[in-house]
Coordinates of C-alpha atoms in Angstrom, one line a residue:
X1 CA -24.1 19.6 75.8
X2 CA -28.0 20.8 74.9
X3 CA -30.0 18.3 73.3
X4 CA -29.2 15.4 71.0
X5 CA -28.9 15.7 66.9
X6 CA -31.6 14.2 65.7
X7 CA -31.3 12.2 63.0
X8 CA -32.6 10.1 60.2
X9 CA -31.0 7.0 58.3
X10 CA -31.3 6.4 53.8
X11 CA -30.1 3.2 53.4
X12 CA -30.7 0.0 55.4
X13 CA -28.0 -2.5 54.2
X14 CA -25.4 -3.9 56.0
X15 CA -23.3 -1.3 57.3
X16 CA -25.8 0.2 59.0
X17 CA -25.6 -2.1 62.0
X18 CA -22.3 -0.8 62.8
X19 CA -24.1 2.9 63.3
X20 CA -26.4 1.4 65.3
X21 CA -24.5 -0.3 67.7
X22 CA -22.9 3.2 68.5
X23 CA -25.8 5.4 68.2
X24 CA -27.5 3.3 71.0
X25 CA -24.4 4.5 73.6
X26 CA -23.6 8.4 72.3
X27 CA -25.7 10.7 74.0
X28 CA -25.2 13.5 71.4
X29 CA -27.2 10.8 68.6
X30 CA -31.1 10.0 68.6
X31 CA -32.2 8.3 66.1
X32 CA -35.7 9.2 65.0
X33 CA -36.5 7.2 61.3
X34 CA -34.9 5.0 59.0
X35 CA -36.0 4.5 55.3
X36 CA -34.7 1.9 52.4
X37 CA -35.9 1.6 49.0
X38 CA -37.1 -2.1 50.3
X39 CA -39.6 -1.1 53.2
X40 CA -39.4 -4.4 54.6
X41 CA -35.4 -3.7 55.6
X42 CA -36.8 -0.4 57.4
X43 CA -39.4 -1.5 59.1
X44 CA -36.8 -4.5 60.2
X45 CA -34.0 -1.7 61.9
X46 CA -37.4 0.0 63.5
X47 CA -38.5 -3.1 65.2
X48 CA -35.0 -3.5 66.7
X49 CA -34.3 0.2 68.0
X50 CA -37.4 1.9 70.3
X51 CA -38.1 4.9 69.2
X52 CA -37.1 4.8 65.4
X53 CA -39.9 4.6 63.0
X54 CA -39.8 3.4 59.2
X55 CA -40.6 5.2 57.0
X56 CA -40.3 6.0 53.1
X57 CA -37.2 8.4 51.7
X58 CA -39.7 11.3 50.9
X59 CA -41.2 11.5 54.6
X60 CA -37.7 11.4 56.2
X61 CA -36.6 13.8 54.2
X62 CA -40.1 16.3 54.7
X63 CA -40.0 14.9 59.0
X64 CA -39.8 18.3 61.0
X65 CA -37.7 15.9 63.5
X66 CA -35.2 15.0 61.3
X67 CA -32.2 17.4 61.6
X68 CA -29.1 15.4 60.1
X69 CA -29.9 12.8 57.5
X70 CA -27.2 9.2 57.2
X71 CA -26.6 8.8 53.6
X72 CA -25.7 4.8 53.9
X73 CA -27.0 4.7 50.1
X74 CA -24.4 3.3 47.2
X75 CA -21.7 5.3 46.0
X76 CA -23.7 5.8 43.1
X77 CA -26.6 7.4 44.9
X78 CA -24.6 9.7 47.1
X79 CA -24.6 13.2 45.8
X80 CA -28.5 12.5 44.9
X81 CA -29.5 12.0 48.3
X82 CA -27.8 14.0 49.8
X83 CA -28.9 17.4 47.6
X84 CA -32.5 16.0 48.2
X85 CA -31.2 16.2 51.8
X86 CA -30.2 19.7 51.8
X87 CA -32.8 21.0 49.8
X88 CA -35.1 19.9 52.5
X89 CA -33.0 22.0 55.2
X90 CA -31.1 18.9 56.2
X91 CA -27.7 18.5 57.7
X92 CA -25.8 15.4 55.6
X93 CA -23.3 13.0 56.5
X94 CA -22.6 10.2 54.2
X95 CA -20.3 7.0 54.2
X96 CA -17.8 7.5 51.7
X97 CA -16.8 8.3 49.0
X98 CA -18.9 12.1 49.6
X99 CA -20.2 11.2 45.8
X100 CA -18.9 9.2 42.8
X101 CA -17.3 12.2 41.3
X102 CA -15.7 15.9 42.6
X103 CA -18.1 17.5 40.0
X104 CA -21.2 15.6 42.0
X105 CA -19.4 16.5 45.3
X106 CA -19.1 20.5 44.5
X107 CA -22.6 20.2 43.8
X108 CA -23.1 19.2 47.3
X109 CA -20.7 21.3 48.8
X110 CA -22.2 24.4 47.1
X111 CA -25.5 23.3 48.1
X112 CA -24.6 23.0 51.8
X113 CA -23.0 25.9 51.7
X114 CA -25.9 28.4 50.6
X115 CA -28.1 26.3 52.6
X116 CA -26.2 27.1 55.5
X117 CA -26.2 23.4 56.5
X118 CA -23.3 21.1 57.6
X119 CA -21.9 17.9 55.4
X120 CA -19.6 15.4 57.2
X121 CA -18.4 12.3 55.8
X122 CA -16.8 8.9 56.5
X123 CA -14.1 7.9 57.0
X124 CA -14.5 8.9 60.7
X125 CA -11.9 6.1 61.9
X126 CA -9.1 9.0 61.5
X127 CA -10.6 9.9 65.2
X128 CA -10.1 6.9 66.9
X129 CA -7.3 6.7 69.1
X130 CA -5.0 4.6 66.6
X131 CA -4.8 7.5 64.1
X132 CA -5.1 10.4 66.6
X133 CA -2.0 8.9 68.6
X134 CA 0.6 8.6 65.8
X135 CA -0.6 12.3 64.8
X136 CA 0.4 13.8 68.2
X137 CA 3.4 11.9 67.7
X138 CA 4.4 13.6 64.4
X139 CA 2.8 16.9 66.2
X140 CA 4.9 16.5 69.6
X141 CA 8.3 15.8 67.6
X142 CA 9.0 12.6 67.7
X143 CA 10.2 11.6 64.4
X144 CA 11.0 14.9 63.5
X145 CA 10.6 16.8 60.6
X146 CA 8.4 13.9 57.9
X147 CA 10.0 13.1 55.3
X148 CA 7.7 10.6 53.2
X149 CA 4.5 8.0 54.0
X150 CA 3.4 4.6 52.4
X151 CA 0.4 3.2 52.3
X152 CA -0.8 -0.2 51.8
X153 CA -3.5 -2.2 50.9
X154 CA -3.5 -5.7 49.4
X155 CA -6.4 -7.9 48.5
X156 CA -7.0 -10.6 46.4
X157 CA -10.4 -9.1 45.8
X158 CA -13.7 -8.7 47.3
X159 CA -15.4 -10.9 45.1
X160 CA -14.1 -14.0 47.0
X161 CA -16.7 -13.1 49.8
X162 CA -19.2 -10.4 48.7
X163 CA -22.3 -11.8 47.2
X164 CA -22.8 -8.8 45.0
X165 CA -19.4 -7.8 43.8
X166 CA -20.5 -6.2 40.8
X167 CA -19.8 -2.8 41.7
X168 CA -16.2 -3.1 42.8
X169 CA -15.2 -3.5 39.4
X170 CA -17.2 -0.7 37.4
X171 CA -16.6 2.9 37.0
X172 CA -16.6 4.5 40.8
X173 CA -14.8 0.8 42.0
X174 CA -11.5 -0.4 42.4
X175 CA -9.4 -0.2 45.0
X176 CA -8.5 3.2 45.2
X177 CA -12.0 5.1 45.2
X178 CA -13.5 1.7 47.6
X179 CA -10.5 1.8 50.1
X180 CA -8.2 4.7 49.7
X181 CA -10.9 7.0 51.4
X182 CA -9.4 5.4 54.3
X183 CA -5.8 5.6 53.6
X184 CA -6.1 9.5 52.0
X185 CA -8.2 10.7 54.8
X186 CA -5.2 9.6 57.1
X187 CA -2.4 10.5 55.3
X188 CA -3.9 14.3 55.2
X189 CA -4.8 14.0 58.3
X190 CA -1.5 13.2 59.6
X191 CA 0.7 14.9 57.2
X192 CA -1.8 17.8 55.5
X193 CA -3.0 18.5 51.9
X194 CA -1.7 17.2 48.7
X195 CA -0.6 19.3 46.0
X196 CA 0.0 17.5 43.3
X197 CA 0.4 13.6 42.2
X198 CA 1.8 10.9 40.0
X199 CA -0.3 7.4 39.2
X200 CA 0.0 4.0 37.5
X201 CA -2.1 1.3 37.1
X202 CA -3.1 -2.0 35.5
X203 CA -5.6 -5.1 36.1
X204 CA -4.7 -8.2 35.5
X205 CA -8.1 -10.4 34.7
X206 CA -11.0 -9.3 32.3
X207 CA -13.2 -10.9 35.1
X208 CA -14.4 -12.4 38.5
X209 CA -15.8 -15.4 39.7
X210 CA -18.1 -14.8 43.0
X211 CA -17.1 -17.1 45.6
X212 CA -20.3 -17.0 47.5
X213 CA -23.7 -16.5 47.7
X214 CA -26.5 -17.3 45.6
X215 CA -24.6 -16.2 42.7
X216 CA -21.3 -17.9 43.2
X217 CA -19.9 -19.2 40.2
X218 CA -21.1 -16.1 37.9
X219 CA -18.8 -14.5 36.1
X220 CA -18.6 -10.3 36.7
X221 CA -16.8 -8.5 34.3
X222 CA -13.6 -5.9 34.9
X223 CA -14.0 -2.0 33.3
X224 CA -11.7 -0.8 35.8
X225 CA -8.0 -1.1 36.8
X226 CA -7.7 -2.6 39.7
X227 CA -4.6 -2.2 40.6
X228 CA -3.2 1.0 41.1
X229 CA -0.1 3.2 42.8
X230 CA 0.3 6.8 43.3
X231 CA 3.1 8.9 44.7
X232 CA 1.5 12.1 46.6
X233 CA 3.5 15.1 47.0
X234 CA 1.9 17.3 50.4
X235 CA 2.2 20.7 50.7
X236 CA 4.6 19.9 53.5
X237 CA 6.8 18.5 51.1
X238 CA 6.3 15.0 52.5
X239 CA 6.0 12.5 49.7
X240 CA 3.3 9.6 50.3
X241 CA 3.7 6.4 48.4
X242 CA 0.2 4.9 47.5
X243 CA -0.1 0.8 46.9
X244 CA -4.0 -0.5 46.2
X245 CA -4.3 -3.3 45.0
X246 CA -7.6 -6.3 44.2
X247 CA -4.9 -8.2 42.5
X248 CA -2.1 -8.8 44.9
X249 CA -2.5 -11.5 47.6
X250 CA -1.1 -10.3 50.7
X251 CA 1.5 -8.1 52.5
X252 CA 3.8 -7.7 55.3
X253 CA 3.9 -4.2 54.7
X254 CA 2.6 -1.8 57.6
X255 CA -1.0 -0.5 56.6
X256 CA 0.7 3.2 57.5
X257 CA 4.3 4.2 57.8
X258 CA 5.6 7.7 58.6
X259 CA 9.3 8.2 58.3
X260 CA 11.1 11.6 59.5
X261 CA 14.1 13.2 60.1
X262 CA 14.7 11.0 63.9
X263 CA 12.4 8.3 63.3
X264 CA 10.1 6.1 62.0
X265 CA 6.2 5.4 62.6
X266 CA 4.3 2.5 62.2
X267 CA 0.6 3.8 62.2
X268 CA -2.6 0.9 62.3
X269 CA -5.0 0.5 59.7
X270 CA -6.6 3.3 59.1
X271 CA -9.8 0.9 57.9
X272 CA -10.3 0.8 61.4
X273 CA -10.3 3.7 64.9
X274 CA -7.7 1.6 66.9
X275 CA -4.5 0.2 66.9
X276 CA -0.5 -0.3 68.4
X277 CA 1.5 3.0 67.1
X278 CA 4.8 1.9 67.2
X279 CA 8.3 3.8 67.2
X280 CA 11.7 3.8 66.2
X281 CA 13.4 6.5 66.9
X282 CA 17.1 7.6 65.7
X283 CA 19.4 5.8 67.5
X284 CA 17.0 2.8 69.0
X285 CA 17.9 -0.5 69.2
X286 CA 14.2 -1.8 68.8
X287 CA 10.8 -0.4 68.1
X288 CA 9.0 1.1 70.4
X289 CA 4.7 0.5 71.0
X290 CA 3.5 4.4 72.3
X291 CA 0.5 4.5 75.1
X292 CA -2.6 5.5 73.7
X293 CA -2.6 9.1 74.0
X294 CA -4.9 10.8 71.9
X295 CA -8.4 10.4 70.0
X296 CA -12.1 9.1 71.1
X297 CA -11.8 5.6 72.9
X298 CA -14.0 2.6 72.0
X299 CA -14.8 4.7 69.1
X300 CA -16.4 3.1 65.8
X301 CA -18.8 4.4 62.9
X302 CA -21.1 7.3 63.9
X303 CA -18.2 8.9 66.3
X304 CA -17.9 11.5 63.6
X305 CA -21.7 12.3 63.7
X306 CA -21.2 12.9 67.5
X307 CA -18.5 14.8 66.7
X308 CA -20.5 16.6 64.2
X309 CA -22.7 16.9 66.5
X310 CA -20.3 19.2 68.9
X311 CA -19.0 21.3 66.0
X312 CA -19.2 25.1 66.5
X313 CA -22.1 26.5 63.7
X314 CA -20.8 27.4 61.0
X315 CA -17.2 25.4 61.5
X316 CA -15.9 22.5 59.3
X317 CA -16.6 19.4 61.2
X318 CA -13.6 17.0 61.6
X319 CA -14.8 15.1 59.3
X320 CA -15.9 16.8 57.0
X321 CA -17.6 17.5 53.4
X322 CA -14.6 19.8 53.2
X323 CA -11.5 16.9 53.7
X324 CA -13.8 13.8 51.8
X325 CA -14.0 16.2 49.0
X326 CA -10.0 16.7 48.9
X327 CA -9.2 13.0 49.4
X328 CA -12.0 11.9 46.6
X329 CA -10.3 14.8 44.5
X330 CA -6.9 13.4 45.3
X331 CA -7.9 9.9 44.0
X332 CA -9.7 10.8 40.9
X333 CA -6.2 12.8 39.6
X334 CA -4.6 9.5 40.7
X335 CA -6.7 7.8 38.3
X336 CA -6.7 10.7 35.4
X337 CA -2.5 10.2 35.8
X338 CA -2.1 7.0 35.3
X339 CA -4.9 7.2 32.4
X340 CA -2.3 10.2 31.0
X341 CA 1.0 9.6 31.9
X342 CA 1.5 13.1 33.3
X343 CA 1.3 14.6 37.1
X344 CA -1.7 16.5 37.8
X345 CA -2.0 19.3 40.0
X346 CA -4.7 18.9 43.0
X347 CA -7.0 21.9 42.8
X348 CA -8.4 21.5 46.0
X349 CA -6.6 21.9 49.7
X350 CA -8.4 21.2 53.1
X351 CA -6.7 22.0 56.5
X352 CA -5.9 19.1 58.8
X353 CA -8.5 18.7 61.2
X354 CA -7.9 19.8 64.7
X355 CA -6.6 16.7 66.6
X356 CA -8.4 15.0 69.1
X357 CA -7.6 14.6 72.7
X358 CA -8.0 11.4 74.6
X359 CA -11.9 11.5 75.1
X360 CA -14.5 9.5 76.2
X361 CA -17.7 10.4 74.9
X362 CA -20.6 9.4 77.2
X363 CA -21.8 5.9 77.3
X364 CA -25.5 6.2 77.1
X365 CA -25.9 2.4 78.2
X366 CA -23.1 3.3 80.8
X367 CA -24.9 6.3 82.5
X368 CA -28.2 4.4 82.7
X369 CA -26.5 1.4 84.6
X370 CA -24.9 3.9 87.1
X371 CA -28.3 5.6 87.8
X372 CA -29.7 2.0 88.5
X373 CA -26.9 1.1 90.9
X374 CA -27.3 4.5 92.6
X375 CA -31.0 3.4 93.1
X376 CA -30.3 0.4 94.4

């Protein structure tokens, strides 16, 4: 295995708890420093984790120990950090989207590139077991050749339970470019690259009332559409239905479907690394639920770091800067069709990532109990 990736944290808010709760059992993680424009929410995750000291964005990004640096910054601030990262000799792997815009993630990409440092970037839920086992489906035959996908996500918007809702419904919100990373990033994954697509979309409110908080009550105002569909044509000649809406109140729609040429999948949400894949197959008289058969078990945020973590020098990690920078370029020609009227061709391509076999990746916690008991 050789020694852990050492790495550093920008950005203290509330997603970084899930990271921590998994850095503390993968053995290819150590977490040296955390930093957050408010010291006080640093110094907070470095009183919690032994070993982790706080300290400001400049010093992690100048710390000798620091090898990869966590971009859990906004949107917004992505492609920023993250060349700042870089520049310093740093490895990068951000939440998504890999920045607000395809010019700011080239930028990065370039940057990496002649740096000759590796980007990853969330989602990494596509290698959890619930994606990874309806793609070895589709890879070992079982619904035969795909024909088409849909994709679903319905909410009546996050400003019912976010405090700060603001930035869902500016330019770089909306439902698309906040949860189609997810959705994308499994459809490629499962199906391969897009080629081209078609989009539409609407809103149907000017503006939001927050619903919680110390702000509830307020009024946010709308600039974007948020609600919005796409139809994605793959270089397979799949075609993927997109539905993403803030709007809408719910569905009974499956998160994923796959439909081929001898059956049909029903694949979980992609928002999250498990799941029941379930089958019909031509000629069934019910669907079927398949064992768990591929993909890293228990996984959750920070699986792709680890996975990063194992990645050849020099090869694309599975997920990569490479695949978020064709599923943010996907979404933005979603958005510039519907703004048009007119398909647009995707000028970007990224392989499917090798799969994943059924792993699991050593349990830090796990190992140290067994030592104890062989003590005792």
């Amino acid at each position: 295995m050789g020694k852990p990736l050492k790495v550093g944290i920008v950005g203290c808010g509330a997603i970084i708890a899930q990271y921590l709760a998994n850095f503390r059992k993968l053995n290819q993680i150590e977490l040296v420093a955390v930093a957050d424009l408010d010291p006080a929410r640093a110094q907070a995750v470095a009183d919690d984790y032994e070993g982790v000291r706080a300290v400001s964005v400049d010093e992690l990004l100048a710390a000798d120990d620091v090898e990869l640096v966590l971009n859990l910054t906004i949107p917004a601030a992505h492609a920023e950090v993250a060349l700042k990262a870089i520049a310093a000799g740093k490895s990068v792997y951000g939440e998504k989207p890999l920045a607000a815009t395809t010019a700011q993630a080239r930028q990065v990409l370039d940057a990496a590139r002649k740096a000759g440092v590796a980007v990853g970037c969330a989602p990494d839920t596509v290698l959890g077991t619930g994606i990874q086992t309806a793609r070895k489906a589709i890879d070992d035959g079982l619904i035969g050749a795909p024909i088409s996908a849909s994709a679903t996500m319905v909410t009546p918007g996050h400003e019912r339970w976010h405090p700060n809702p603001d930035f869902y419904y500016q330019p770089g919100g909306g439902p698309l470019l906040d949860m189609g990373p997810y959705y994308v990033t499994a459809l490629v994954t499962l199906l391969g690259p897009v080629v081209s697509v078609v989009g539409a979309a609407s809103h149907t409110r000017s503006e939001r009332t927050i619903g919680s908080g110390p702000r509830q009550g307020e009024k946010v105002p709308v600039a974007i559409d948020s609600h919005v569909t796409g139809v994605l044509v793959h270089a397979s000649g799949a075609l993927s239905t997109l539905f993403m809406s803030f709007d809408a109140v719910k569905s009974k729609s499956p998160n994923i479907e796959i439909h081929g040429e001898r059956g049909s999948l029903v694949v979980p949400d992609p928002n999250h690394f498990d799941g029941e894949v379930q089958l019909f197959a031509l000629g069934a008289d019910a669907w079927e639920t398949l064992p768990v058969a591929a993909g890293y078990v228990d996984a959750g945020r920070g699986f792709g770091i680890a996975d990063l973590a194992t990645t050849d020098p020099g090869a694309e990690p599975r997920a990569g800067g490479t695949l978020a920078y064709h599923a943010l370029d996907v979404m933005e020609s979603v958005l510039e069709s519907a703004r048009t009227g007119s398909a647009v061709p995707i000028r970007s391509t990224a392989e499917r990532p090798a799969s994943v076999e059924l792993t699991v990746l050593t349990d830090r916690v796990g190992a140290l109990q067994a030592q104890e008991a062989t003590r005792s």
